[in-house]
Coordinates of C-alpha atoms (C1' of nucleotides) in Angstrom, one line a residue:
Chain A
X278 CA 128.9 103.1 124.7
X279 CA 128.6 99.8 126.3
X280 CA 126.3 98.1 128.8
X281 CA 127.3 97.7 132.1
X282 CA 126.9 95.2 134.0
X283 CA 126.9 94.4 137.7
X284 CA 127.3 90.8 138.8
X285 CA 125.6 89.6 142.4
X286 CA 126.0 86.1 143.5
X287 CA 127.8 84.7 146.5
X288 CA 129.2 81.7 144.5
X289 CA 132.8 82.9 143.4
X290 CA 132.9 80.4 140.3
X291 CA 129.7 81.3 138.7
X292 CA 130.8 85.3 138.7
X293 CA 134.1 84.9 136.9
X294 CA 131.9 83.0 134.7
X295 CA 129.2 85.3 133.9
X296 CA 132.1 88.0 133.9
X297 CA 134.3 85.6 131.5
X298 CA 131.4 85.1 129.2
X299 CA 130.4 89.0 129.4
X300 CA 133.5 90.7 128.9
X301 CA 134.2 88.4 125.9
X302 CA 131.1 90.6 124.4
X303 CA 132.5 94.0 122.9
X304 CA 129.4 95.9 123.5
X305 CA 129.0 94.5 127.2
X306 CA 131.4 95.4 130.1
X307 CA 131.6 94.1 133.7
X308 CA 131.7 97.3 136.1
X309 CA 131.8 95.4 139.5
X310 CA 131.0 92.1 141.5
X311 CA 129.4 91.6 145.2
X312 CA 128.8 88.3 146.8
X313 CA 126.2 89.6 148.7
X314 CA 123.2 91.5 148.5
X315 CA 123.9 94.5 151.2
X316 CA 127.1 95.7 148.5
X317 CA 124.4 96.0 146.1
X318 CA 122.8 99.2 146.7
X319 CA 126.5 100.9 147.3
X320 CA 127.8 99.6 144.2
X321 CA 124.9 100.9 142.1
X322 CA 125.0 104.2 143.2
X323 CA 128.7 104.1 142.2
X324 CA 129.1 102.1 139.5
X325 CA 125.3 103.1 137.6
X326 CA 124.9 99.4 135.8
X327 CA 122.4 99.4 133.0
X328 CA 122.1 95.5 133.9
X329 CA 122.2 93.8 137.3
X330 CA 122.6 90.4 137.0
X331 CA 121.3 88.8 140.5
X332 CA 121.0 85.3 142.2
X333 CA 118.3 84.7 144.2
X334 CA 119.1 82.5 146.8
X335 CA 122.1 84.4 148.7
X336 CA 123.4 84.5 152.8
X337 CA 121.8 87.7 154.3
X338 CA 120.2 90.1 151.8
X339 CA 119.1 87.6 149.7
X340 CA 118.3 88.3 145.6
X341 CA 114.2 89.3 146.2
X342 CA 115.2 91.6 148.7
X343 CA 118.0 93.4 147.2
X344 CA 116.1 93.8 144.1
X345 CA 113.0 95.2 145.6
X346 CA 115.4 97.8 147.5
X347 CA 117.0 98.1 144.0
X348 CA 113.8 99.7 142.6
X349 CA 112.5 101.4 144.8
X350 CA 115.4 104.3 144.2
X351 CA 114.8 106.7 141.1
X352 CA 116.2 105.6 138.0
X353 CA 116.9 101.6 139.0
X354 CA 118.8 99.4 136.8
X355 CA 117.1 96.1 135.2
X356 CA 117.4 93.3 137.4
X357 CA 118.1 89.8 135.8
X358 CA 117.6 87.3 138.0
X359 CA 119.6 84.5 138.3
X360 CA 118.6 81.1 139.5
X361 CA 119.6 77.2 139.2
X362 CA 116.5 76.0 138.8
X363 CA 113.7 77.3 136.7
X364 CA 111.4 75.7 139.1
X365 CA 112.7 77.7 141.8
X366 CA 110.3 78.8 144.5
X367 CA 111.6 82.3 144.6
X368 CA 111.1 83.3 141.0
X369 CA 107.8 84.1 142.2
X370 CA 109.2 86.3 144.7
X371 CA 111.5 87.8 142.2
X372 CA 109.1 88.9 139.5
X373 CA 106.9 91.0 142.4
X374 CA 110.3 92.2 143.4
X375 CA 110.2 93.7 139.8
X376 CA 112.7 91.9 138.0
X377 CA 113.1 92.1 134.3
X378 CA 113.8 88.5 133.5
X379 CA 115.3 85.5 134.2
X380 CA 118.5 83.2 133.4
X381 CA 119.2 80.4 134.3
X382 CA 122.8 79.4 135.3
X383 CA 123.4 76.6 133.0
X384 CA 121.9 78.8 129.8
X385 CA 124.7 79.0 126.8
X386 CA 126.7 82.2 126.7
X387 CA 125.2 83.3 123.7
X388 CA 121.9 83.2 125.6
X389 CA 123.3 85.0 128.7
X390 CA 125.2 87.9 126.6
X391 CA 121.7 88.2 124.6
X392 CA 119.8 88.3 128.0
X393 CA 122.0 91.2 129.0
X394 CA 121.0 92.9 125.9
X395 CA 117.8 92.2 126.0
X396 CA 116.5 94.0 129.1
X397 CA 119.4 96.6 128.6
X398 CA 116.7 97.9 125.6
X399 CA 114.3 97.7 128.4
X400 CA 112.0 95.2 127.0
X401 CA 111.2 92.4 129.3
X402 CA 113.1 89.0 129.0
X403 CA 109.8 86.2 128.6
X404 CA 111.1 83.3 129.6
X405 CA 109.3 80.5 128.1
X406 CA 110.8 78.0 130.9
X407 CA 109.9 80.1 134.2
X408 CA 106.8 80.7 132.9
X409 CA 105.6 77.3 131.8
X410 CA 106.4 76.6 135.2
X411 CA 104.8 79.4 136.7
X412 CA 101.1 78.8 134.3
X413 CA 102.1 74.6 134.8
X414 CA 99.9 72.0 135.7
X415 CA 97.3 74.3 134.0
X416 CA 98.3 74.4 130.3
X417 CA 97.0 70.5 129.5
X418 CA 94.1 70.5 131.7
X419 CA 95.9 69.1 134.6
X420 CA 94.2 70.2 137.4
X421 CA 95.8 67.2 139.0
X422 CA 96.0 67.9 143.0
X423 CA 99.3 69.6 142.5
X424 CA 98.6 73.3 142.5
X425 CA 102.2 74.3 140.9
X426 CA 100.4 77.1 139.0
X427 CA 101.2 80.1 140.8
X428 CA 98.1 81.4 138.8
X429 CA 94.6 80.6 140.8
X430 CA 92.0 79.5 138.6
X431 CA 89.9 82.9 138.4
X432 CA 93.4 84.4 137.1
X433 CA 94.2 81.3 134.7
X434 CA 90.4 82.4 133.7
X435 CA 91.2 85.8 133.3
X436 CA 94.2 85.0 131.0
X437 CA 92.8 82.6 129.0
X438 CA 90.3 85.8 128.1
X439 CA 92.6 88.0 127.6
X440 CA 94.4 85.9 125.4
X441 CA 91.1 85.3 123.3
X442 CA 91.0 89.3 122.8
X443 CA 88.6 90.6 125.3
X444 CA 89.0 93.7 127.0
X445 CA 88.2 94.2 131.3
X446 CA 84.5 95.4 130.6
X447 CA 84.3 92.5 128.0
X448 CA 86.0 90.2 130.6
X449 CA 83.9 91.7 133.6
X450 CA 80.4 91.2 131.6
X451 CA 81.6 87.4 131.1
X452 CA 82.4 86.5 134.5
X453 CA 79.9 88.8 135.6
X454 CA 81.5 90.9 138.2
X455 CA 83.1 94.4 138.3
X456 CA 85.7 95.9 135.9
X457 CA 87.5 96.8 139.3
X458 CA 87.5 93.1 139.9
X459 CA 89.0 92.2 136.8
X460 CA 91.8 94.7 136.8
X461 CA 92.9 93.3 140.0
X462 CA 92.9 89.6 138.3
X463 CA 94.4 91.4 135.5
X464 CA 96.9 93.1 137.4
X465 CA 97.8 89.6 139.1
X466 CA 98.2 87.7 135.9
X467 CA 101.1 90.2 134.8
X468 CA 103.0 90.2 138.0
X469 CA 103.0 87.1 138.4
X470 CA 103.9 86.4 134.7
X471 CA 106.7 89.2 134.7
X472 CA 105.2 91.1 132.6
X473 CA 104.2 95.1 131.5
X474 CA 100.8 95.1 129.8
X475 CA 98.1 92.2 128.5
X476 CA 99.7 91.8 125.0
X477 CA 102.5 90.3 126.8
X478 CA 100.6 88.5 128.6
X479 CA 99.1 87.5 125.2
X480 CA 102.6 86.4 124.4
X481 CA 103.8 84.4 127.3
X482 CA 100.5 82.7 127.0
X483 CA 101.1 81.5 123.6
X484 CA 105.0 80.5 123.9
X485 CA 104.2 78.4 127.2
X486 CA 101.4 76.8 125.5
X487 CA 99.3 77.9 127.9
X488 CA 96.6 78.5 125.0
X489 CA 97.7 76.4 121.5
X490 CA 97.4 78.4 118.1
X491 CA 93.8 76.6 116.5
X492 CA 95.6 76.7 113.2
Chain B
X103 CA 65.7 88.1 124.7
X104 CA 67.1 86.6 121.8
X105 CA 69.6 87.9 119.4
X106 CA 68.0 89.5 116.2
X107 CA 69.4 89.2 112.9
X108 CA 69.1 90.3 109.2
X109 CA 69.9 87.9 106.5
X110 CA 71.7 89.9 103.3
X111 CA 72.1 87.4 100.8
X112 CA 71.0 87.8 96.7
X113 CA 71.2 83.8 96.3
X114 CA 67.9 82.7 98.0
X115 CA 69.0 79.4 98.5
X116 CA 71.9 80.8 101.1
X117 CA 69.5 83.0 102.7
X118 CA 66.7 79.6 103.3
X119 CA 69.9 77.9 104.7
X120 CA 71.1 80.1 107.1
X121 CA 67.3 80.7 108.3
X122 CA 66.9 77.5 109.3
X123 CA 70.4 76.9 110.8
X124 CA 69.4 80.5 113.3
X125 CA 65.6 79.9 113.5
X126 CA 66.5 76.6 114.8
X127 CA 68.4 78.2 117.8
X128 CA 65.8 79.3 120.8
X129 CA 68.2 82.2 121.6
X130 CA 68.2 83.5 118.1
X131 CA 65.8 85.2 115.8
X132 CA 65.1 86.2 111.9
X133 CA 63.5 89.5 111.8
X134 CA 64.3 89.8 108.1
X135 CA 65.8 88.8 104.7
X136 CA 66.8 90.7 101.8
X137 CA 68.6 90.3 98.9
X138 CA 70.4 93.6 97.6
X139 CA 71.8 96.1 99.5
X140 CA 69.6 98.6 98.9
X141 CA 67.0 97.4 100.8
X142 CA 68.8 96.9 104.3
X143 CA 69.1 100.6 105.8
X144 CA 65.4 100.5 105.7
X145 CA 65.0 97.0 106.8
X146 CA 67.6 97.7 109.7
X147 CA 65.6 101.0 110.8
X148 CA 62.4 98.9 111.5
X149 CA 63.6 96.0 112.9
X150 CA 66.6 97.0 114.6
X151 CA 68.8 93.4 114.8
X152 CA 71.6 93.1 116.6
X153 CA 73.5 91.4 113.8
X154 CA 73.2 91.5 109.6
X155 CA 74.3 88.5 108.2
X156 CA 75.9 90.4 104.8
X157 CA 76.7 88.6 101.8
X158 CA 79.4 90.5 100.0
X159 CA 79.1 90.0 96.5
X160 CA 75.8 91.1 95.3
X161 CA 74.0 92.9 92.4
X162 CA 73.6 96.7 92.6
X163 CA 74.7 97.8 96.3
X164 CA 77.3 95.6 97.5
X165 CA 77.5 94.4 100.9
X166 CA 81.1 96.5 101.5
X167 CA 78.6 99.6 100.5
X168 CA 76.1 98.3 102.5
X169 CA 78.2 97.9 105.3
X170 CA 79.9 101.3 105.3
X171 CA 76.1 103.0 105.3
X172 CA 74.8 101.1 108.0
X173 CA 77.7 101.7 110.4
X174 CA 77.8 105.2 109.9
X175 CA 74.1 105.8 111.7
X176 CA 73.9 105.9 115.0
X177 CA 73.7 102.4 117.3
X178 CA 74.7 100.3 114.1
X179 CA 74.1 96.9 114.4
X180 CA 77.0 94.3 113.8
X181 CA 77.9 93.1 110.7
X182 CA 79.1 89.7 109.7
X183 CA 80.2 89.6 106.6
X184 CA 79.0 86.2 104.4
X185 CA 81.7 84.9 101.9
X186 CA 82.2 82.2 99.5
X187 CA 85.9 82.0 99.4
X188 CA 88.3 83.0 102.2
X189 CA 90.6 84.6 100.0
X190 CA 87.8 86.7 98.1
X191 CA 89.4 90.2 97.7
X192 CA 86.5 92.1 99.0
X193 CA 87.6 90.7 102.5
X194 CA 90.1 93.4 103.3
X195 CA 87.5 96.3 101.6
X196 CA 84.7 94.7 104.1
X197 CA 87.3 95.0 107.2
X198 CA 88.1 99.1 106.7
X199 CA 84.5 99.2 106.2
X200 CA 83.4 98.4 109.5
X201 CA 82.8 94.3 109.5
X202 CA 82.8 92.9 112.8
X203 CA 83.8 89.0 111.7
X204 CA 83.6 86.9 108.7
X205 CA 82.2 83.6 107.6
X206 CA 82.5 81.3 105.3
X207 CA 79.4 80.0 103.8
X208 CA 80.3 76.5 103.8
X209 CA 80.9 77.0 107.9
X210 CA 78.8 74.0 109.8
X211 CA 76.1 75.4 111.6
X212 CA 77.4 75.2 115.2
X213 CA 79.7 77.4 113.6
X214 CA 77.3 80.1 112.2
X215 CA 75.3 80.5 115.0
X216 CA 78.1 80.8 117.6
X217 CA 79.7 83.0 115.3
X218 CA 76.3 85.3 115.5
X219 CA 76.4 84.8 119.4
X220 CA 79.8 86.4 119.4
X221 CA 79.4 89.2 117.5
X222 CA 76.1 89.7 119.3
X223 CA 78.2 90.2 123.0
X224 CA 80.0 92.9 121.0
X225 CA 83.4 90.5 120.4
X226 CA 85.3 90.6 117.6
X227 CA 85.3 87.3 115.9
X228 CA 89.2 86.3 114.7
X229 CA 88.7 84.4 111.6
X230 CA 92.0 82.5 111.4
X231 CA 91.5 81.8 107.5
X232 CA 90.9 85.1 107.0
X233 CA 93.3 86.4 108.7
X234 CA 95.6 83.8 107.3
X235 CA 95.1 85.1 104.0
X236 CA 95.6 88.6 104.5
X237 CA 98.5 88.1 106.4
X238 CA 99.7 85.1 104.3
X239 CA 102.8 84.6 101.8
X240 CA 104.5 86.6 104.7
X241 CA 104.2 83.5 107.2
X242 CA 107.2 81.5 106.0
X243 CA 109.7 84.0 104.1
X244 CA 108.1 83.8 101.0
X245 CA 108.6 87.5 99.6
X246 CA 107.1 85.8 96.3
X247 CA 106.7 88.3 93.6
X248 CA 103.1 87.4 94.7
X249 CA 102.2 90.7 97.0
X250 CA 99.0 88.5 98.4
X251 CA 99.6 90.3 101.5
X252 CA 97.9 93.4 102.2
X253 CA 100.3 93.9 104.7
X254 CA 103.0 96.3 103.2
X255 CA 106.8 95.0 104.3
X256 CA 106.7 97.6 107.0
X257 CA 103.8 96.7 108.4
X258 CA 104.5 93.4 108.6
X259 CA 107.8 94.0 110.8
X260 CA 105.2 96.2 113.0
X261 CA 103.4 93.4 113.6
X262 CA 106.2 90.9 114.2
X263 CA 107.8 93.6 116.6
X264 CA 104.3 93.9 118.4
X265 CA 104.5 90.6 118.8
X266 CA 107.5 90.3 120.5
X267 CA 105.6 92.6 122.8
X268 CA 107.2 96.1 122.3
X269 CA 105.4 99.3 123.1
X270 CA 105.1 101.7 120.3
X271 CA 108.0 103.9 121.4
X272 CA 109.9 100.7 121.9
X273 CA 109.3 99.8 118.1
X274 CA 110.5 103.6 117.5
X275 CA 113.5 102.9 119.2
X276 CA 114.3 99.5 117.4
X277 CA 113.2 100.8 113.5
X278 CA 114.5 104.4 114.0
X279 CA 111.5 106.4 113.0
X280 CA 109.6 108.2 115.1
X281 CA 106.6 107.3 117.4
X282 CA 104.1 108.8 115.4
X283 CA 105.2 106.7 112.2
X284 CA 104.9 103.7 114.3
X285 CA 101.3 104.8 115.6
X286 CA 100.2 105.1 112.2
X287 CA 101.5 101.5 110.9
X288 CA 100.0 100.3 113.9
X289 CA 96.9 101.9 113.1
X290 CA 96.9 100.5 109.4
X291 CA 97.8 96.9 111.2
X292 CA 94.8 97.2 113.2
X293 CA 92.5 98.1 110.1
X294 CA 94.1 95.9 107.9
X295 CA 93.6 92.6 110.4
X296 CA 90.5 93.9 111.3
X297 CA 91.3 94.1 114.9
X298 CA 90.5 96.3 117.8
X299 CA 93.8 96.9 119.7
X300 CA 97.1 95.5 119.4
X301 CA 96.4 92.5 121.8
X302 CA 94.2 91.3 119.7
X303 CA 96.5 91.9 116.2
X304 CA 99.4 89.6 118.6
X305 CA 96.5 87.1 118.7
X306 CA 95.7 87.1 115.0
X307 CA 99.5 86.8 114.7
X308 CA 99.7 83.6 116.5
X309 CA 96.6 82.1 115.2
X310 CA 97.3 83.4 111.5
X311 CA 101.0 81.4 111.9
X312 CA 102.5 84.6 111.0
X313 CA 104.4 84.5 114.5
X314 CA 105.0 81.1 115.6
X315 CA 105.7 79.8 119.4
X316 CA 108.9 78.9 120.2
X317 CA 108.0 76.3 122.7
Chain C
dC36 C1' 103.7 114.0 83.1
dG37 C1' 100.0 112.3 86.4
dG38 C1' 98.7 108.7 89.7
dA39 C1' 99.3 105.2 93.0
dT40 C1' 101.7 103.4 96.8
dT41 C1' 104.5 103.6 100.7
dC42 C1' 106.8 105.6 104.3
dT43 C1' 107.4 109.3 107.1
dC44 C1' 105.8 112.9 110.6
dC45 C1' 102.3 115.8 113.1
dC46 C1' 98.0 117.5 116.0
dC47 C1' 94.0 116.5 118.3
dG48 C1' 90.9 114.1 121.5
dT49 C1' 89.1 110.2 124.0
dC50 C1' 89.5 106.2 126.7
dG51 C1' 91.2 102.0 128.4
dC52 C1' 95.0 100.2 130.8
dG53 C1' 98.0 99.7 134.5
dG54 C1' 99.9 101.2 139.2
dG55 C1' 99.1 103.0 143.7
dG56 C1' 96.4 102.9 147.5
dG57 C1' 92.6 100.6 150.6
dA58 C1' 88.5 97.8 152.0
dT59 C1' 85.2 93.7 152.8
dC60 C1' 84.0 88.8 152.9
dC61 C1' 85.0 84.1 152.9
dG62 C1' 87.3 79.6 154.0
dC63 C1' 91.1 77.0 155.4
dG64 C1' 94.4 75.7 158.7
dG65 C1' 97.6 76.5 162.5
Chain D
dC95 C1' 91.1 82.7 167.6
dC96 C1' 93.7 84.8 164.2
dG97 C1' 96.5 84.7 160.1
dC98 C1' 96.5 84.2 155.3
dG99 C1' 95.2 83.7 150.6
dG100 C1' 91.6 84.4 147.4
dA101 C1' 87.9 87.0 145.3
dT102 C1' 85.3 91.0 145.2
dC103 C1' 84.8 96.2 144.8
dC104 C1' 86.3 101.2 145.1
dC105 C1' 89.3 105.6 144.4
dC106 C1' 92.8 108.4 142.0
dC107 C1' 96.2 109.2 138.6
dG108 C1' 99.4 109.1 134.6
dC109 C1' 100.4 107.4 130.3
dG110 C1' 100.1 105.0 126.3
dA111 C1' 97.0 103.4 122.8
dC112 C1' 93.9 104.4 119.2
dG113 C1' 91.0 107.1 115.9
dG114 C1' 90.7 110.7 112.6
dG115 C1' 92.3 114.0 110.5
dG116 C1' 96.3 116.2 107.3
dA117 C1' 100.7 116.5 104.8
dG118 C1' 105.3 116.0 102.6
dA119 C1' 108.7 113.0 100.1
dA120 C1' 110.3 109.1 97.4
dT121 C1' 109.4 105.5 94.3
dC122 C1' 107.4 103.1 90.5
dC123 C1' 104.5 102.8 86.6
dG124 C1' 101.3 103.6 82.9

DNA sequence: CGGATTCTCCCCGTCGCGGGGGATCCGCGG
DNA sequence: CCGCGGATCCCCCGCGACGGGGAGAATCCG
């Protein structure tokens, strides 16, 4: 059986694109396009994608919005959003919404189709460009004035722990506050990163360079 | 209060040197030296350190023995394990036995005594060489006839899977084996890396260069 | 033929993690 | 003044992770 996908994005030429480029794939299969984000819901319930591939910044229901109405229904597709820029201000927005993963619209085929099957297994799609963006500024200790890390420093703090193996009470007894307190910083660092639980955290930590491998 | 701790070591010499390095420190403490295994459950009982320094090669009751006893009374203390070589092959028989860290007796002394301040907060201390070692030949393809890894083929494509960040049932899913088989190469992982929890075996991973950022 | 190793699966229990709420306090800026 | 973001703390709840057992089957080797 094949995944299904379901295309959103008001551009015309980028969905025969995407659909050129994933109907190529034998174990992949386009089940239905909108242009906007209010078809979405419809076509879901109709069509039952495995994959939603969606672009962020669309007229009306925009990308954030459809997704977060997306997953709040039982049994929701994965949402892969779908943006121009990887420095986009709404990717953000999109990972709260509860979006999978990302792509970027001038990624390879090979990457998109692999994308697809990526969060189709249900595994989260890092993606070492968002993120970078996301943790930015921080990674090098550039604390210049820019504040492009969506991560405050207490959360950048928090990470940087978890990435050195400590668990919340560990954490908490380091900063010296509550474990409640640190869940919530906890809880922060994976939304924001996109991701499930601290290992992946861990993870996106490491491939963004956020914390460098001693060796 | 400083951190107390109990110098294992038959070579006198070793035990003078690491002495002064921790007497030197006004947060840390000798409360006692001896040089055979035998003599540290009693020596433990009375003065009750937070750490024992443990040599592992020694006459009579090595410090893998000595290790197992101690942590198998109640409130053990931690124990960092003292070697000569990072590739001795008592390393991996000290981890299952309940060592909290390693060290390498030619370590500077900033090293030594942050590595006793560590394992003193109750942290486990990562020893990249270590770790290296166990997880080695692996690294970089070599399947070499040379079996240097303790890590059996199975367990090592555990690992890499947990470090792409998959759950347990997700690495079910992906090897086609149950959960439970997963849970107990997991489990072997963890023992074998001398880790805590599977955030911390990513970590070992990454520092080890068994997995290596993609950048 | 043992014995060792590895891989496989299972039961049990505990506990930390993560998600869902909500709440208070602060400082900054409109 | 009030809104907002940040940091702090609290509750409940479900689930997965982990430890510690045991146990069967296949393989290889002395």
């Amino acid at each position: 059986m094949s995944i299904e996908v379901l295309i959103v994005d008001d551009d015309e030429l980028v969905r025969i694109g995407l659909r050129a480029i994933i109907d190529a794939q034998p174990d992949l299969r386009v089940v239905g396009e909108a242009a906007d984000g209010i078809e979405v819901p419809s076509l879901v319930a109709r069509h039952r994608p495995q994959v939603v591939l969606m672009d962020v910044r669309m007229p009306g229901i925009d990308g954030i919005q459809a997704t977060r109405r997306l997953l709040a229904a039982a049994d929701p597709p994965r949402v892969l959003v779908v943006t121009t820029f990887a420095n986009d201000e709404y990717v953000y927005d999109a990972l709260r919404a509860g979006a999978t993963g990302f792509l970027l619209k001038r990624a390879r085929p090979a990457e998109v189709v692999e994308a697809v099957r990526v969060v189709a297994r249900g595994e989260s799609l890092l993606f070492p460009a968002a993120i970078r963006r996301l943790v930015g500024a921080y990674g090098r200790q550039g604390v210049d004035g820019l504040r492009a890390a969506r991560l405050t420093e207490r959360e950048a703090e928090v990470l940087r722990l978890m990435a050195a193996g400590l668990s919340n009470p560990e954490i908490a007894a380091r900063l010296v506050v509550g474990v409640e307190t640190v869940k919530t910083h906890v809880g922060n660092v994976l939304a924001k990163l996109g991701v499930r639980d601290r290992t992946q955290a861990v993870i996106a930590a490491y491939e963004s360079g956020f914390v460098v491998p001693a060796g």
